[in-house]
Short mmCIF file of C-alpha atoms and ligand atoms in Angstrom, two decimals:
data_model
loop_
_atom_site.label_atom_id
_atom_site.label_comp_id
_atom_site.label_asym_id
_atom_site.label_seq_id
_atom_site.Cartn_x
_atom_site.Cartn_y
_atom_site.Cartn_z
CA MET A 944 17.98 -30.51 -5.56
CA ALA A 945 19.51 -27.17 -6.89
CA THR A 946 18.51 -26.48 -10.77
CA THR A 947 19.07 -24.29 -13.24
CA GLU A 948 16.64 -23.57 -16.66
CA THR A 949 18.11 -23.19 -20.05
CA GLU A 950 16.53 -21.30 -22.79
CA SER A 951 14.35 -24.52 -24.00
CA SER A 952 12.95 -24.65 -20.28
CA VAL A 953 14.59 -27.64 -19.52
CA GLN A 954 15.64 -27.55 -15.73
CA THR A 955 19.12 -29.42 -14.69
CA THR A 956 20.83 -29.79 -11.73
CA THR A 957 23.71 -27.18 -11.50
CA GLU A 958 26.27 -30.01 -10.79
CA ARG A 959 26.86 -33.13 -12.01
CA ASN A 960 26.97 -36.13 -9.41
CA PRO A 961 29.41 -38.49 -8.56
CA GLU A 962 29.27 -40.68 -11.51
CA GLY A 963 29.28 -37.56 -14.16
CA TYR A 964 25.46 -37.49 -14.83
CA LEU A 965 23.33 -34.35 -14.83
CA GLY A 966 19.70 -34.64 -12.71
CA PHE A 967 16.43 -33.23 -14.53
CA THR A 968 13.59 -31.79 -13.19
CA LEU A 969 10.12 -31.73 -14.91
CA GLY A 970 7.03 -30.27 -13.02
CA GLU A 971 7.19 -32.12 -9.30
CA PHE A 972 9.06 -35.11 -11.33
CA GLU A 973 12.79 -35.54 -10.63
CA PHE A 974 15.50 -37.97 -12.36
CA SER A 975 18.58 -38.97 -11.78
CA ARG A 976 20.89 -41.83 -12.77
CA ASP A 977 23.78 -43.61 -11.65
CA ASP A 978 26.04 -46.32 -13.07
CA TYR A 979 23.12 -48.87 -13.21
CA PHE A 980 19.75 -47.29 -12.27
CA VAL A 981 17.57 -44.36 -13.07
CA TYR A 982 15.70 -42.89 -10.32
CA ILE A 983 12.40 -41.18 -10.53
CA ASN A 984 10.89 -39.31 -7.59
CA TRP A 985 7.53 -37.47 -7.06
CA PRO A 986 5.91 -35.94 -4.17
CA THR A 987 4.11 -39.26 -3.17
CA GLY A 988 6.58 -41.44 -4.49
CA ARG A 989 9.78 -43.04 -5.90
CA HIS A 990 10.37 -45.26 -8.32
CA VAL A 991 13.91 -47.25 -9.96
CA MET A 992 14.46 -48.69 -13.24
CA SER A 993 17.56 -50.24 -14.67
CA ALA A 994 19.37 -47.52 -16.87
CA ASP A 995 19.34 -49.60 -20.19
CA THR A 996 15.65 -50.37 -19.98
CA PHE A 997 14.72 -46.60 -19.08
CA LEU A 998 16.84 -45.27 -22.02
CA LYS A 999 15.64 -47.40 -24.77
CA ALA A 1000 12.22 -46.33 -23.76
CA LEU A 1001 12.89 -42.98 -23.48
CA GLN A 1002 14.50 -43.28 -26.84
CA ARG A 1003 11.26 -44.27 -28.33
CA ASP A 1004 8.93 -41.81 -26.84
CA VAL A 1005 11.01 -39.15 -28.26
CA ALA A 1006 11.77 -40.47 -31.42
CA TRP A 1007 7.76 -41.10 -32.29
CA GLU A 1008 6.66 -37.83 -30.45
CA PHE A 1009 4.97 -39.79 -27.76
CA PHE A 1010 3.51 -42.19 -30.00
CA TYR A 1011 -0.23 -43.41 -30.03
CA GLY A 1012 -1.76 -43.17 -26.90
CA ILE A 1013 0.23 -44.67 -23.70
CA VAL A 1014 4.07 -45.17 -23.81
CA ASN A 1015 4.52 -47.05 -20.56
CA PHE A 1016 8.37 -47.28 -19.64
CA ASP A 1017 7.43 -50.43 -17.38
CA GLY A 1018 4.41 -50.87 -14.91
CA VAL A 1019 4.87 -47.58 -13.27
CA ILE A 1020 6.32 -44.71 -15.64
CA GLY A 1021 4.87 -43.57 -18.97
CA THR A 1022 3.22 -40.71 -20.72
CA VAL A 1023 -0.08 -40.51 -22.58
CA ASN A 1024 -0.20 -38.60 -26.02
CA HIS A 1025 -3.22 -36.07 -26.26
CA TYR A 1026 -1.55 -34.92 -29.20
CA GLY A 1027 -0.52 -31.43 -28.53
CA ASP A 1028 0.13 -31.90 -24.82
CA VAL A 1029 1.44 -34.93 -22.93
CA ASP A 1030 0.67 -36.34 -19.41
CA LEU A 1031 3.75 -37.75 -17.52
CA PHE A 1032 2.51 -40.22 -15.18
CA ALA A 1033 4.00 -42.27 -12.08
CA GLY A 1034 1.65 -45.38 -11.01
CA ARG A 1035 -1.70 -43.91 -12.63
CA TYR A 1036 -2.05 -47.36 -14.89
CA ASN A 1037 -1.01 -49.51 -11.86
CA ASP A 1038 -3.79 -50.71 -9.79
CA GLY A 1039 -1.30 -51.26 -6.61
CA TRP A 1040 -0.29 -47.34 -6.81
CA ARG A 1041 -3.77 -46.28 -7.52
CA LYS A 1042 -5.74 -47.88 -4.66
CA ALA A 1043 -2.90 -46.57 -2.35
CA GLU A 1044 -3.44 -43.21 -3.79
CA LEU A 1045 0.09 -42.40 -4.28
CA ASP A 1046 0.23 -42.44 -8.23
CA HIS A 1047 1.00 -39.31 -9.66
CA LEU A 1048 0.42 -37.07 -13.24
CA GLU A 1049 1.20 -33.73 -14.78
CA ASN A 1050 0.39 -32.65 -18.17
CA PHE A 1051 3.01 -30.86 -20.30
CA PRO A 1052 3.01 -29.08 -23.65
CA THR A 1053 4.54 -31.73 -25.92
CA ALA A 1054 7.42 -29.15 -26.95
CA ARG A 1055 8.56 -28.86 -23.26
CA ILE A 1056 8.43 -32.31 -22.33
CA LYS A 1057 10.24 -33.55 -25.33
CA ALA A 1058 13.07 -30.97 -24.65
CA THR A 1059 13.62 -32.35 -21.28
CA PHE A 1060 13.40 -35.88 -22.40
CA GLN A 1061 15.93 -35.32 -25.48
CA ALA A 1062 18.31 -33.40 -22.94
CA MET A 1063 17.92 -36.51 -20.51
CA LEU A 1064 18.71 -38.92 -23.46
CA ASP A 1065 21.38 -36.86 -24.94
CA ASP A 1066 23.35 -36.58 -21.31
CA TRP A 1067 22.31 -40.31 -20.13
CA THR A 1068 23.43 -42.59 -23.09
CA ASN A 1069 27.13 -42.91 -23.14
CA GLU A 1070 29.44 -43.64 -26.54
CA GLY A 1071 28.95 -46.65 -27.79
CA PHE A 1072 25.57 -47.49 -26.67
CA ASP A 1073 22.68 -47.30 -29.20
CA PRO A 1074 19.33 -47.64 -27.16
CA PHE A 1075 17.80 -48.42 -30.83
CA ALA A 1076 20.32 -51.42 -31.62
CA SER A 1077 19.63 -55.42 -30.38
CA PRO A 1078 21.51 -55.96 -27.12
CA ASP A 1079 24.10 -58.07 -29.37
CA GLU A 1080 24.83 -55.40 -31.66
CA THR A 1081 25.64 -52.48 -29.22
CA GLY A 1082 27.65 -51.53 -26.14
CA THR A 1083 26.79 -50.87 -22.64
CA ALA A 1084 24.22 -48.43 -21.43
CA PHE A 1085 26.14 -49.00 -17.66
CA GLY A 1086 28.96 -47.23 -15.78
CA PRO A 1087 30.00 -43.68 -15.28
CA LYS A 1088 29.35 -40.88 -17.84
CA ASN A 1089 31.53 -41.45 -21.00
CA GLY A 1090 31.02 -39.15 -23.83
CA SER A 1091 27.77 -39.34 -26.20
CA ASN A 1092 26.08 -40.99 -28.98
CA THR A 1093 24.27 -38.14 -30.44
CA ALA A 1094 24.11 -39.25 -33.70
CA ALA A 1095 22.42 -42.84 -32.83
CA ILE A 1096 19.90 -41.13 -30.69
CA THR A 1097 18.70 -38.35 -33.00
CA ARG A 1098 17.82 -40.61 -35.89
CA HIS A 1099 14.05 -40.63 -36.67
CA ARG A 1100 11.93 -43.19 -37.90
CA VAL A 1101 11.43 -43.06 -42.16
CA THR A 1102 8.05 -41.70 -42.67
CA ALA A 1103 6.97 -41.98 -46.15
CA GLN A 1104 4.21 -39.57 -47.61
CA ARG A 1105 3.31 -42.51 -50.36
CA MET A 1106 5.23 -45.47 -50.92
CA VAL A 1107 8.70 -46.13 -50.17
CA GLY A 1108 11.05 -45.91 -53.29
CA VAL A 1109 8.34 -43.83 -55.12
CA PRO A 1110 9.96 -40.21 -56.08
CA GLY A 1111 10.38 -38.04 -53.22
CA ASP A 1112 10.02 -40.81 -50.62
CA GLU A 1113 12.63 -42.04 -48.66
CA GLY A 1114 15.08 -44.00 -50.88
CA LEU A 1115 15.70 -47.83 -50.43
CA ARG A 1116 18.21 -49.11 -48.08
CA SER A 1117 21.20 -50.87 -49.93
CA ASP A 1118 24.94 -51.46 -49.19
CA ALA A 1119 25.36 -48.19 -50.73
CA THR A 1120 23.49 -46.50 -48.30
CA GLY A 1121 25.26 -47.95 -45.59
CA HIS A 1122 22.65 -50.69 -44.95
CA PRO A 1123 24.23 -54.04 -44.92
CA VAL A 1124 22.16 -57.15 -44.60
CA ASN A 1125 21.54 -57.89 -40.96
CA ARG A 1126 23.21 -60.99 -39.61
CA HIS A 1127 20.09 -62.68 -38.82
CA PHE A 1128 18.71 -62.24 -42.22
CA HIS A 1129 21.52 -63.41 -44.85
CA ASP A 1130 18.91 -65.90 -45.93
CA VAL A 1131 16.85 -63.09 -47.30
CA PRO A 1132 16.50 -62.60 -51.41
CA GLN A 1133 17.89 -59.15 -52.26
CA ASP A 1134 16.30 -59.23 -55.85
CA GLU A 1135 13.54 -56.50 -56.73
CA PRO A 1136 10.66 -56.86 -58.54
CA GLU A 1137 10.43 -56.16 -62.08
CA ILE A 1138 8.17 -53.61 -63.34
CA HIS A 1139 6.24 -53.83 -66.78
CA ALA A 1140 4.18 -50.47 -66.88
CA GLU A 1141 1.79 -49.55 -69.78
CA PRO A 1142 3.39 -46.74 -72.12
CA GLY A 1143 2.79 -43.43 -70.51
CA PHE A 1144 2.39 -44.89 -66.96
CA GLU A 1145 6.39 -45.60 -66.44
CA GLY A 1146 6.53 -42.47 -63.70
CA ASP A 1147 3.41 -43.97 -61.86
CA VAL A 1148 4.19 -47.58 -61.06
CA ALA A 1149 6.35 -48.63 -58.50
CA ALA A 1150 7.59 -51.40 -56.35
CA PHE A 1151 10.25 -52.79 -54.14
CA ASN A 1152 11.45 -55.81 -52.32
CA LEU A 1153 10.03 -55.42 -48.68
CA PHE A 1154 11.73 -58.13 -47.25
CA ALA A 1155 14.99 -56.94 -48.70
CA TYR A 1156 14.33 -53.32 -47.43
CA LEU A 1157 13.65 -54.78 -44.05
CA SER A 1158 16.29 -57.18 -43.83
CA ARG A 1159 18.55 -54.18 -44.02
CA SER A 1160 17.60 -52.33 -40.91
CA ASP A 1161 20.01 -51.50 -38.48
CA VAL A 1162 17.27 -50.68 -35.51
CA THR A 1163 14.91 -52.65 -33.65
CA TRP A 1164 11.50 -51.90 -32.31
CA ASN A 1165 11.31 -48.86 -34.72
CA PRO A 1166 8.63 -49.04 -36.96
CA SER A 1167 9.10 -46.91 -40.15
CA VAL A 1168 6.07 -45.85 -42.07
CA VAL A 1169 6.56 -47.67 -45.47
CA ALA A 1170 3.43 -46.92 -47.22
CA ALA A 1171 0.49 -44.29 -46.32
CA CYS A 1172 -2.87 -44.45 -48.16
CA LYS A 1173 -4.85 -41.39 -46.26
CA ASP A 1174 -4.96 -42.65 -42.64
CA SER A 1175 -3.94 -45.99 -43.25
CA LEU A 1176 -0.37 -46.59 -42.48
CA ALA A 1177 2.06 -49.70 -43.19
CA CYS A 1178 4.72 -49.49 -40.46
CA PRO A 1179 6.92 -52.81 -40.86
CA THR A 1180 9.94 -53.09 -38.25
CA THR A 1181 12.75 -55.50 -37.55
CA GLU A 1182 12.24 -56.69 -33.94
CA GLU A 1183 15.14 -58.56 -31.50
CA TYR A 1184 14.88 -59.04 -27.77
CA ILE A 1185 12.34 -57.19 -26.18
CA LEU A 1186 9.74 -54.36 -27.08
CA PRO A 1187 11.22 -51.35 -25.06
CA ILE A 1188 7.96 -49.98 -24.25
CA ILE A 1189 4.64 -51.25 -22.80
CA HIS A 1190 2.39 -49.55 -25.59
CA GLY A 1191 -1.02 -49.01 -24.18
CA ASN A 1192 -3.63 -48.60 -27.24
CA ASP A 1193 -5.76 -45.68 -27.72
CA ARG A 1194 -7.13 -47.43 -31.06
CA VAL A 1195 -6.78 -50.45 -32.61
CA GLU A 1196 -3.67 -51.87 -34.35
CA TRP A 1197 -3.12 -54.92 -36.86
CA PHE A 1198 -0.04 -57.01 -36.65
CA VAL A 1199 1.05 -59.24 -39.37
CA GLN A 1200 3.91 -61.57 -38.68
CA LEU A 1201 6.34 -61.50 -41.72
CA SER A 1202 8.99 -64.08 -40.47
CA ASP A 1203 9.83 -65.53 -37.21
CA LYS A 1204 8.04 -65.48 -33.93
CA ILE A 1205 7.13 -62.87 -31.44
CA ILE A 1206 5.48 -63.67 -28.12
CA TRP A 1207 2.97 -60.81 -26.87
CA ASP A 1208 2.12 -60.19 -23.15
CA VAL A 1209 -1.18 -58.61 -23.30
CA GLU A 1210 -2.56 -56.64 -20.24
CA ASP A 1211 -5.38 -54.36 -19.41
CA ARG A 1212 -4.64 -50.91 -20.36
CA ASP A 1213 -5.39 -49.11 -17.17
CA THR A 1214 -4.69 -51.91 -14.11
CA GLY A 1215 -2.13 -54.08 -15.69
CA THR A 1216 -4.23 -57.24 -14.98
CA VAL A 1217 -3.22 -60.07 -17.55
CA ARG A 1218 -5.32 -60.67 -20.39
CA ALA A 1219 -3.66 -62.77 -22.91
CA LYS A 1220 -0.13 -64.23 -24.08
CA VAL A 1221 -0.07 -64.30 -27.85
CA VAL A 1222 2.53 -66.49 -29.72
CA MET A 1223 2.69 -64.89 -33.18
CA LYS A 1224 4.48 -66.83 -35.81
CA ALA A 1225 5.38 -66.14 -39.87
CA GLY A 1226 2.27 -65.68 -41.37
CA ASP A 1227 -0.26 -65.05 -38.16
CA VAL A 1228 -2.31 -61.92 -38.21
CA CYS A 1229 -3.98 -60.32 -34.96
CA ALA A 1230 -5.75 -57.06 -34.08
CA MET A 1231 -4.91 -55.66 -30.70
CA PRO A 1232 -7.76 -54.18 -29.21
CA ALA A 1233 -8.26 -50.57 -27.88
CA ASP A 1234 -8.27 -51.24 -24.35
CA ILE A 1235 -5.25 -53.14 -23.92
CA ARG A 1236 -1.47 -52.64 -23.31
CA HIS A 1237 1.01 -54.92 -25.26
CA GLN A 1238 4.98 -55.99 -24.85
CA GLY A 1239 6.34 -58.11 -27.36
CA TYR A 1240 9.46 -60.61 -27.00
CA SER A 1241 11.37 -61.74 -30.38
CA PRO A 1242 13.88 -64.60 -29.71
CA LYS A 1243 15.51 -63.78 -32.92
CA ARG A 1244 15.14 -60.71 -35.29
CA SER A 1245 11.69 -61.20 -36.73
CA MET A 1246 10.01 -58.93 -39.21
CA LEU A 1247 6.70 -57.62 -38.09
CA LEU A 1248 3.84 -55.35 -40.13
CA VAL A 1249 2.27 -52.83 -37.74
CA TRP A 1250 -0.77 -51.56 -39.62
CA GLU A 1251 -2.02 -48.20 -37.67
CA ASN A 1252 -4.69 -46.33 -38.58
CA ALA A 1253 -4.06 -42.45 -37.93
CA ASP A 1254 -7.57 -41.28 -38.05
CA ALA A 1255 -7.15 -38.38 -35.37
CA GLU A 1256 -11.11 -38.72 -34.17
CA LEU A 1257 -10.67 -42.60 -33.27
CA PRO A 1258 -9.34 -41.83 -29.70
CA GLU A 1259 -12.44 -39.87 -28.88
CA LEU A 1260 -14.46 -42.10 -30.66
CA ILE A 1261 -13.68 -45.30 -28.72
CA SER A 1262 -13.34 -43.73 -25.46
CA SER A 1263 -16.80 -42.38 -25.73
CA GLY A 1264 -18.06 -45.81 -26.82
CA LYS A 1265 -19.24 -44.94 -30.27
CA LEU A 1266 -16.89 -47.32 -31.81
CA PRO A 1267 -16.01 -50.97 -30.40
CA THR A 1268 -12.67 -51.46 -28.81
CA TYR A 1269 -12.06 -54.47 -31.47
CA PRO A 1270 -12.22 -54.47 -35.06
CA VAL A 1271 -14.82 -56.77 -36.49
CA ASP A 1272 -17.00 -59.26 -35.15
CA LEU A 1273 -15.97 -62.97 -35.98
C1 LIG B 827 3.61 -51.38 -30.52
O1 LIG B 827 3.60 -50.68 -29.61
O2 LIG B 827 2.55 -51.85 -31.40
C2 LIG B 827 4.68 -51.73 -31.25
C3 LIG B 827 5.65 -50.94 -31.15
C4 LIG B 827 7.30 -50.97 -31.75
C5 LIG B 827 7.16 -51.91 -32.77
C6 LIG B 827 6.24 -53.37 -32.50
C7 LIG B 827 4.99 -52.84 -32.08
O3 LIG B 827 8.45 -52.13 -33.11
FE1 LIG B 828 1.08 -51.23 -29.98
#
């Protein structure tokens, strides 16, 4: 297709298609969309995805700076984060595509792929559609081009350096900050803990009601770092419907189900072979190994604590076999 290159090296088609959308080129990958679908072409293959599924995955990949390890948009398309550069792949982690030798992978500096993904997300997200929201709380992703929703798609997840509520970190959510209690969480008590600090320590002690905080989250499947202690990151989130990515781990991560229920499909990270079905109910704790990929299903809005270890040496220690792919011998 005829393309043009902008200052940030985003390559788009010079003209909009009949549905009003731009096409994008990144290396040898070509992306286009119409009313219902996104089409991805590469030299040895082609793929089609629902526009709705694609935009929700794209939104997370951009907002999370390509996250830990692999972000699979589905069983074919995705990205691998090398923390400075990023692989964009088609069929690389799919046994069928691999065996047919039709898979494709290209590496890009993070800034380049991010600029293209951001521009694509902005052009393809219509007014009234929020890729972070639950299906019941947003408009449609489908149809011809109709405005945009830049405010929604440029949201960043909350990232506390210490703990939410401590001076200097992201403030607590409240009616006043435009965060009403979600329709599924009207039963969550909103009282805050009382703090009785020893004299002289008033500025050093803080506490907040995590359940109340989460009950006011306006997004789904978007962990916030609410507490950080060295590399230990507490990343709770509220979940509803389906995790829009299939996450391929490069390290172990722990899940603590704080309320309700999530069903997890767990597959081999590299081939997609089914490994487990995990049903987590309130109070359940599990560790997801470093050699799997997973996708969660939350029948109603639920609260999940994702506990991440941000140590940058972990992927290499695990892939070289110096550390096991699981956290503990029982
Ligand atoms: C995960 O991939 O572990 C993950 C991502 C987003 C969530 C929850 C879990 O909201
Ligand atoms: Fe994960």
